Amino acid sequence: MGSRKCRLLFISGSLRSGSVNGAALRTALDLLPAGTTAHLYPGMDRLPHFNPDLDREPLPQAVRSLRDEIGRADGILFSTPEYAGALPGAFKNVLDWTVGGGEMDRKAVAWINTAGPAAPSGGEGAHASLRTIVGYLGAYVVEAACARIPVSRRMVAPRGDVGEAVVVARLAAK
Ligand SMILES: Cc1cc2nc3c(=O)[nH]c(=O)nc-3n(C[C@H](O)[C@H](O)[C@H](O)COP(=O)(O)O)c2cc1C
């Protein structure tokens, strides 16, 4: 009997090319323990703005895909920037679309906080907000898997992951 693999979904809260949050998650993709697979959610820029009128069958295809990906995942790893003391609107939109589906209920979630020393609040506002939302959704935070691992723009390699050995080692240790 083969044992079932643990399947993770990674979601970056940034749409920016060269995003440090995307880079952190892409780096983590290469550091998975044996028996674990992960996929970086690619669809944030294709989601419609959340509108309860659209939250009914047939769902917009991008919403269906998001919910299916979350439903298939055993756990979710987020990495998001802070915008104006809270979550980026595009990322909040992803989370809003998960309210009606119920796929986040009892889902294990964690996050990487990439905020560097220059960040005024260390990303605290964004992560407090994320904690409130995932709690509302019925997910539970795996505290031991959450980490503050500062990543600066200069650490992002041309291939889109983190080229800094110290950061890679900290991600691997998680
Ligand atoms: C519109 C905007 C608002 C921001 N607001 C904050 C903030 O409130 N707190 C903070 O620490 N950084 C803030 N930042 C900085 C971003 O969080 C930082 O540049 C982050 O690295 C961006 O993530 P990314 O590289 O994954 O896109 C803001 C950036 C932008 C563009």
PDB file of C-alpha atoms and ligand atoms in Angstrom:
ATOM      1  CA  MET A   1       0.000   0.000   0.000  1.00  0.00           C
ATOM      2  CA  GLY A   2       1.451   3.364  -0.976  1.00  0.00           C
ATOM      3  CA  SER A   3       0.980   6.162   1.524  1.00  0.00           C
ATOM      4  CA  ARG A   4      -0.924   9.181   0.328  1.00  0.00           C
ATOM      5  CA  LYS A   5       1.111  12.304  -0.314  1.00  0.00           C
ATOM      6  CA  CYS A   6       0.413  15.504   1.608  1.00  0.00           C
ATOM      7  CA  ARG A   7      -0.720  18.128  -0.876  1.00  0.00           C
ATOM      8  CA  LEU A   8      -0.164  21.811  -0.140  1.00  0.00           C
ATOM      9  CA  LEU A   9      -1.389  24.923  -1.897  1.00  0.00           C
ATOM     10  CA  PHE A  10       0.814  28.033  -1.770  1.00  0.00           C
ATOM     11  CA  ILE A  11      -0.865  31.422  -2.242  1.00  0.00           C
ATOM     12  CA  SER A  12       1.056  34.668  -2.676  1.00  0.00           C
ATOM     13  CA  GLY A  13      -0.728  37.896  -1.818  1.00  0.00           C
ATOM     14  CA  SER A  14       1.242  39.899  -4.376  1.00  0.00           C
ATOM     15  CA  LEU A  15       0.626  40.335  -8.086  1.00  0.00           C
ATOM     16  CA  ARG A  16       3.932  42.144  -8.585  1.00  0.00           C
ATOM     17  CA  SER A  17       6.465  40.580 -10.933  1.00  0.00           C
ATOM     18  CA  GLY A  18       9.604  40.205  -8.858  1.00  0.00           C
ATOM     19  CA  SER A  19       7.495  39.843  -5.712  1.00  0.00           C
ATOM     20  CA  VAL A  20       9.456  38.839  -2.636  1.00  0.00           C
ATOM     21  CA  ASN A  21       6.441  36.870  -1.384  1.00  0.00           C
ATOM     22  CA  GLY A  22       6.155  34.951  -4.641  1.00  0.00           C
ATOM     23  CA  ALA A  23       9.905  34.326  -4.508  1.00  0.00           C
ATOM     24  CA  ALA A  24       9.717  32.980  -0.959  1.00  0.00           C
ATOM     25  CA  LEU A  25       6.981  30.538  -1.957  1.00  0.00           C
ATOM     26  CA  ARG A  26       8.761  29.477  -5.156  1.00  0.00           C
ATOM     27  CA  THR A  27      11.836  28.773  -3.058  1.00  0.00           C
ATOM     28  CA  ALA A  28       9.784  26.751  -0.587  1.00  0.00           C
ATOM     29  CA  LEU A  29       8.481  24.643  -3.503  1.00  0.00           C
ATOM     30  CA  ASP A  30      12.004  23.262  -3.881  1.00  0.00           C
ATOM     31  CA  LEU A  31      12.390  22.512  -0.168  1.00  0.00           C
ATOM     32  CA  LEU A  32       9.460  20.213   0.468  1.00  0.00           C
ATOM     33  CA  PRO A  33       9.917  17.185   2.673  1.00  0.00           C
ATOM     34  CA  ALA A  34       9.527  13.742   1.125  1.00  0.00           C
ATOM     35  CA  GLY A  35       5.910  12.768   0.701  1.00  0.00           C
ATOM     36  CA  THR A  36       4.707  16.357   0.241  1.00  0.00           C
ATOM     37  CA  THR A  37       3.722  18.077  -2.979  1.00  0.00           C
ATOM     38  CA  ALA A  38       2.871  21.746  -3.414  1.00  0.00           C
ATOM     39  CA  HIS A  39       1.471  24.005  -6.083  1.00  0.00           C
ATOM     40  CA  LEU A  40       1.666  27.796  -6.335  1.00  0.00           C
ATOM     41  CA  TYR A  41      -1.800  29.222  -6.988  1.00  0.00           C
ATOM     42  CA  PRO A  42      -1.575  31.025 -10.322  1.00  0.00           C
ATOM     43  CA  GLY A  43      -5.017  32.576 -10.635  1.00  0.00           C
ATOM     44  CA  MET A  44      -5.257  35.645  -8.387  1.00  0.00           C
ATOM     45  CA  ASP A  45      -5.179  38.098 -11.290  1.00  0.00           C
ATOM     46  CA  ARG A  46      -7.991  36.265 -13.090  1.00  0.00           C
ATOM     47  CA  LEU A  47     -10.516  36.264 -10.239  1.00  0.00           C
ATOM     48  CA  PRO A  48     -13.453  38.635 -10.676  1.00  0.00           C
ATOM     49  CA  HIS A  49     -14.074  41.149  -7.922  1.00  0.00           C
ATOM     50  CA  PHE A  50     -16.076  39.414  -5.257  1.00  0.00           C
ATOM     51  CA  ASN A  51     -19.778  39.989  -5.734  1.00  0.00           C
ATOM     52  CA  PRO A  52     -22.384  37.914  -3.876  1.00  0.00           C
ATOM     53  CA  ASP A  53     -24.499  37.993  -7.042  1.00  0.00           C
ATOM     54  CA  LEU A  54     -21.800  35.911  -8.787  1.00  0.00           C
ATOM     55  CA  ASP A  55     -21.459  33.492  -5.880  1.00  0.00           C
ATOM     56  CA  ARG A  56     -23.910  30.953  -7.241  1.00  0.00           C
ATOM     57  CA  GLU A  57     -23.856  28.136  -9.793  1.00  0.00           C
ATOM     58  CA  PRO A  58     -22.546  28.233 -12.393  1.00  0.00           C
ATOM     59  CA  LEU A  59     -19.633  29.900 -10.662  1.00  0.00           C
ATOM     60  CA  PRO A  60     -17.140  31.911 -12.696  1.00  0.00           C
ATOM     61  CA  GLN A  61     -14.491  29.426 -13.886  1.00  0.00           C
ATOM     62  CA  ALA A  62     -11.702  31.195 -11.981  1.00  0.00           C
ATOM     63  CA  VAL A  63     -13.674  30.878  -8.750  1.00  0.00           C
ATOM     64  CA  ARG A  64     -14.451  27.207  -9.411  1.00  0.00           C
ATOM     65  CA  SER A  65     -10.737  26.549  -9.948  1.00  0.00           C
ATOM     66  CA  LEU A  66      -9.779  28.378  -6.747  1.00  0.00           C
ATOM     67  CA  ARG A  67     -12.290  26.465  -4.662  1.00  0.00           C
ATOM     68  CA  ASP A  68     -11.294  23.148  -6.234  1.00  0.00           C
ATOM     69  CA  GLU A  69      -7.614  23.797  -5.548  1.00  0.00           C
ATOM     70  CA  ILE A  70      -8.341  24.682  -1.932  1.00  0.00           C
ATOM     71  CA  GLY A  71     -10.634  21.700  -1.553  1.00  0.00           C
ATOM     72  CA  ARG A  72      -7.925  19.304  -2.804  1.00  0.00           C
ATOM     73  CA  ALA A  73      -5.208  20.756  -0.557  1.00  0.00           C
ATOM     74  CA  ASP A  74      -4.378  19.335   2.858  1.00  0.00           C
ATOM     75  CA  GLY A  75      -2.993  22.692   3.892  1.00  0.00           C
ATOM     76  CA  ILE A  76      -2.295  26.198   2.633  1.00  0.00           C
ATOM     77  CA  LEU A  77       0.837  28.298   2.965  1.00  0.00           C
ATOM     78  CA  PHE A  78       0.346  32.031   2.448  1.00  0.00           C
ATOM     79  CA  SER A  79       2.905  34.746   1.921  1.00  0.00           C
ATOM     80  CA  THR A  80       1.582  38.258   1.581  1.00  0.00           C
ATOM     81  CA  PRO A  81       2.816  41.813   1.674  1.00  0.00           C
ATOM     82  CA  GLU A  82       1.194  44.416   3.870  1.00  0.00           C
ATOM     83  CA  TYR A  83      -0.517  47.278   2.066  1.00  0.00           C
ATOM     84  CA  ALA A  84      -1.611  50.300   4.085  1.00  0.00           C
ATOM     85  CA  GLY A  85      -1.480  48.358   7.324  1.00  0.00           C
ATOM     86  CA  ALA A  86      -3.694  45.532   6.044  1.00  0.00           C
ATOM     87  CA  LEU A  87      -3.956  42.945   3.250  1.00  0.00           C
ATOM     88  CA  PRO A  88      -3.605  43.793  -0.450  1.00  0.00           C
ATOM     89  CA  GLY A  89      -7.054  44.114  -2.008  1.00  0.00           C
ATOM     90  CA  ALA A  90      -6.411  41.429  -4.635  1.00  0.00           C
ATOM     91  CA  PHE A  91      -5.473  38.948  -1.914  1.00  0.00           C
ATOM     92  CA  LYS A  92      -8.448  39.886   0.265  1.00  0.00           C
ATOM     93  CA  ASN A  93     -10.540  39.223  -2.844  1.00  0.00           C
ATOM     94  CA  VAL A  94      -9.184  35.647  -2.967  1.00  0.00           C
ATOM     95  CA  LEU A  95     -10.142  35.168   0.665  1.00  0.00           C
ATOM     96  CA  ASP A  96     -13.590  36.702   0.175  1.00  0.00           C
ATOM     97  CA  TRP A  97     -14.272  34.155  -2.563  1.00  0.00           C
ATOM     98  CA  THR A  98     -13.569  31.329  -0.119  1.00  0.00           C
ATOM     99  CA  VAL A  99     -16.258  32.399   2.371  1.00  0.00           C
ATOM    100  CA  GLY A 100     -19.176  30.924   0.438  1.00  0.00           C
ATOM    101  CA  GLY A 101     -17.487  27.683  -0.633  1.00  0.00           C
ATOM    102  CA  GLY A 102     -16.684  26.257   2.782  1.00  0.00           C
ATOM    103  CA  GLU A 103     -13.468  24.627   1.516  1.00  0.00           C
ATOM    104  CA  MET A 104     -11.387  26.447   4.149  1.00  0.00           C
ATOM    105  CA  ASP A 105     -13.285  24.859   7.008  1.00  0.00           C
ATOM    106  CA  ARG A 106     -10.842  22.876   9.199  1.00  0.00           C
ATOM    107  CA  LYS A 107      -8.027  23.523   6.713  1.00  0.00           C
ATOM    108  CA  ALA A 108      -4.510  23.776   8.127  1.00  0.00           C
ATOM    109  CA  VAL A 109      -2.928  27.111   7.209  1.00  0.00           C
ATOM    110  CA  ALA A 110       0.355  28.871   7.862  1.00  0.00           C
ATOM    111  CA  TRP A 111       2.205  31.885   6.516  1.00  0.00           C
ATOM    112  CA  ILE A 112       5.629  33.270   5.830  1.00  0.00           C
ATOM    113  CA  ASN A 113       5.991  36.933   6.776  1.00  0.00           C
ATOM    114  CA  THR A 114       8.714  38.337   4.519  1.00  0.00           C
ATOM    115  CA  ALA A 115       8.631  41.875   5.969  1.00  0.00           C
ATOM    116  CA  GLY A 116      12.137  43.228   6.416  1.00  0.00           C
ATOM    117  CA  PRO A 117      13.562  45.473   9.125  1.00  0.00           C
ATOM    118  CA  ALA A 118      12.516  48.582   7.176  1.00  0.00           C
ATOM    119  CA  ALA A 119       8.820  47.664   7.345  1.00  0.00           C
ATOM    120  CA  PRO A 120       7.260  50.047   9.861  1.00  0.00           C
ATOM    121  CA  SER A 121       5.075  47.431  11.535  1.00  0.00           C
ATOM    122  CA  GLY A 122       6.868  44.260  10.450  1.00  0.00           C
ATOM    123  CA  GLY A 123       3.772  43.256   8.486  1.00  0.00           C
ATOM    124  CA  GLU A 124       1.831  42.996  11.733  1.00  0.00           C
ATOM    125  CA  GLY A 125      -1.344  44.592  10.370  1.00  0.00           C
ATOM    126  CA  ALA A 126      -1.502  42.254   7.379  1.00  0.00           C
ATOM    127  CA  HIS A 127      -0.925  39.155   9.464  1.00  0.00           C
ATOM    128  CA  ALA A 128      -3.360  40.144  12.192  1.00  0.00           C
ATOM    129  CA  SER A 129      -5.936  40.642   9.467  1.00  0.00           C
ATOM    130  CA  LEU A 130      -5.089  37.285   7.865  1.00  0.00           C
ATOM    131  CA  ARG A 131      -5.440  35.583  11.249  1.00  0.00           C
ATOM    132  CA  THR A 132      -8.888  37.112  11.761  1.00  0.00           C
ATOM    133  CA  ILE A 133     -10.056  36.050   8.310  1.00  0.00           C
ATOM    134  CA  VAL A 134      -8.819  32.456   8.409  1.00  0.00           C
ATOM    135  CA  GLY A 135     -10.388  32.104  11.854  1.00  0.00           C
ATOM    136  CA  TYR A 136     -13.665  33.316  10.427  1.00  0.00           C
ATOM    137  CA  LEU A 137     -13.334  30.763   7.635  1.00  0.00           C
ATOM    138  CA  GLY A 138     -12.908  27.914  10.122  1.00  0.00           C
ATOM    139  CA  ALA A 139      -9.297  27.188   9.203  1.00  0.00           C
ATOM    140  CA  TYR A 140      -6.703  26.640  11.906  1.00  0.00           C
ATOM    141  CA  VAL A 141      -3.285  28.206  12.042  1.00  0.00           C
ATOM    142  CA  VAL A 142      -0.341  25.824  12.356  1.00  0.00           C
ATOM    143  CA  GLU A 143       1.744  28.169  14.490  1.00  0.00           C
ATOM    144  CA  ALA A 144       4.900  26.065  14.279  1.00  0.00           C
ATOM    145  CA  ALA A 145       4.841  26.362  10.498  1.00  0.00           C
ATOM    146  CA  CYS A 146       4.536  30.183  10.500  1.00  0.00           C
ATOM    147  CA  ALA A 147       7.740  32.129  10.213  1.00  0.00           C
ATOM    148  CA  ARG A 148       9.014  35.666   9.832  1.00  0.00           C
ATOM    149  CA  ILE A 149      11.749  35.366   7.234  1.00  0.00           C
ATOM    150  CA  PRO A 150      12.726  38.791   5.881  1.00  0.00           C
ATOM    151  CA  VAL A 151      13.239  38.827   2.121  1.00  0.00           C
ATOM    152  CA  SER A 152      14.405  41.990   0.373  1.00  0.00           C
ATOM    153  CA  ARG A 153      13.996  42.774  -3.304  1.00  0.00           C
ATOM    154  CA  ARG A 154      17.719  42.391  -3.947  1.00  0.00           C
ATOM    155  CA  MET A 155      17.506  38.771  -2.754  1.00  0.00           C
ATOM    156  CA  VAL A 156      15.112  37.803  -5.562  1.00  0.00           C
ATOM    157  CA  ALA A 157      17.050  35.975  -8.264  1.00  0.00           C
ATOM    158  CA  PRO A 158      16.302  36.505 -11.985  1.00  0.00           C
ATOM    159  CA  ARG A 159      14.618  33.068 -12.076  1.00  0.00           C
ATOM    160  CA  GLY A 160      12.070  34.367  -9.511  1.00  0.00           C
ATOM    161  CA  ASP A 161      13.116  32.556  -6.361  1.00  0.00           C
ATOM    162  CA  VAL A 162      15.283  33.651  -3.446  1.00  0.00           C
ATOM    163  CA  GLY A 163      18.970  33.457  -4.249  1.00  0.00           C
ATOM    164  CA  GLU A 164      20.167  34.168  -0.716  1.00  0.00           C
ATOM    165  CA  ALA A 165      21.582  31.115   1.069  1.00  0.00           C
ATOM    166  CA  VAL A 166      20.635  32.345   4.561  1.00  0.00           C
ATOM    167  CA  VAL A 167      16.998  32.765   3.581  1.00  0.00           C
ATOM    168  CA  VAL A 168      16.893  29.426   1.772  1.00  0.00           C
ATOM    169  CA  ALA A 169      18.284  27.751   4.899  1.00  0.00           C
ATOM    170  CA  ARG A 170      15.642  29.409   7.090  1.00  0.00           C
ATOM    171  CA  LEU A 171      12.877  28.273   4.718  1.00  0.00           C
ATOM    172  CA  ALA A 172      14.314  24.757   4.631  1.00  0.00           C
ATOM    173  CA  ALA A 173      14.405  24.644   8.440  1.00  0.00           C
ATOM    174  CA  LYS A 174      10.653  25.180   8.524  1.00  0.00           C
TER     175      LYS A 174
HETATM  176  C1  LIG B   1       0.428  50.429  -1.936  1.00  0.00           C
HETATM  177  C2  LIG B   1       1.467  49.914  -0.982  1.00  0.00           C
HETATM  178  C3  LIG B   1       1.226  49.982   0.380  1.00  0.00           C
HETATM  179  C4  LIG B   1       2.173  49.474   1.271  1.00  0.00           C
HETATM  180  N1  LIG B   1       1.904  49.525   2.607  1.00  0.00           N
HETATM  181  C5  LIG B   1       2.774  48.966   3.483  1.00  0.00           C
HETATM  182  C6  LIG B   1       2.481  48.902   4.867  1.00  0.00           C
HETATM  183  O1  LIG B   1       1.443  49.354   5.340  1.00  0.00           O
HETATM  184  N2  LIG B   1       3.371  48.301   5.691  1.00  0.00           N
HETATM  185  C7  LIG B   1       4.529  47.762   5.207  1.00  0.00           C
HETATM  186  O2  LIG B   1       5.313  47.208   6.002  1.00  0.00           O
HETATM  187  N3  LIG B   1       4.852  47.798   3.896  1.00  0.00           N
HETATM  188  C8  LIG B   1       3.996  48.378   3.025  1.00  0.00           C
HETATM  189  N4  LIG B   1       4.268  48.386   1.690  1.00  0.00           N
HETATM  190  C9  LIG B   1       5.524  47.760   1.230  1.00  0.00           C
HETATM  191  C10 LIG B   1       5.270  46.337   0.748  1.00  0.00           C
HETATM  192  O3  LIG B   1       4.677  45.547   1.737  1.00  0.00           O
HETATM  193  C11 LIG B   1       6.624  45.734   0.357  1.00  0.00           C
HETATM  194  O4  LIG B   1       7.134  46.480  -0.726  1.00  0.00           O
HETATM  195  C12 LIG B   1       6.517  44.273   0.004  1.00  0.00           C
HETATM  196  O5  LIG B   1       7.808  43.786  -0.143  1.00  0.00           O
HETATM  197  C13 LIG B   1       5.787  44.053  -1.269  1.00  0.00           C
HETATM  198  O6  LIG B   1       5.689  42.658  -1.457  1.00  0.00           O
HETATM  199  P1  LIG B   1       6.004  41.974  -2.863  1.00  0.00           P
HETATM  200  O7  LIG B   1       7.477  42.205  -3.134  1.00  0.00           O
HETATM  201  O8  LIG B   1       5.700  40.539  -2.652  1.00  0.00           O
HETATM  202  O9  LIG B   1       5.135  42.620  -3.894  1.00  0.00           O
HETATM  203  C14 LIG B   1       3.369  48.910   0.782  1.00  0.00           C
HETATM  204  C15 LIG B   1       3.581  48.841  -0.600  1.00  0.00           C
HETATM  205  C16 LIG B   1       2.645  49.332  -1.467  1.00  0.00           C
HETATM  206  C17 LIG B   1       2.898  49.223  -2.964  1.00  0.00           C
END
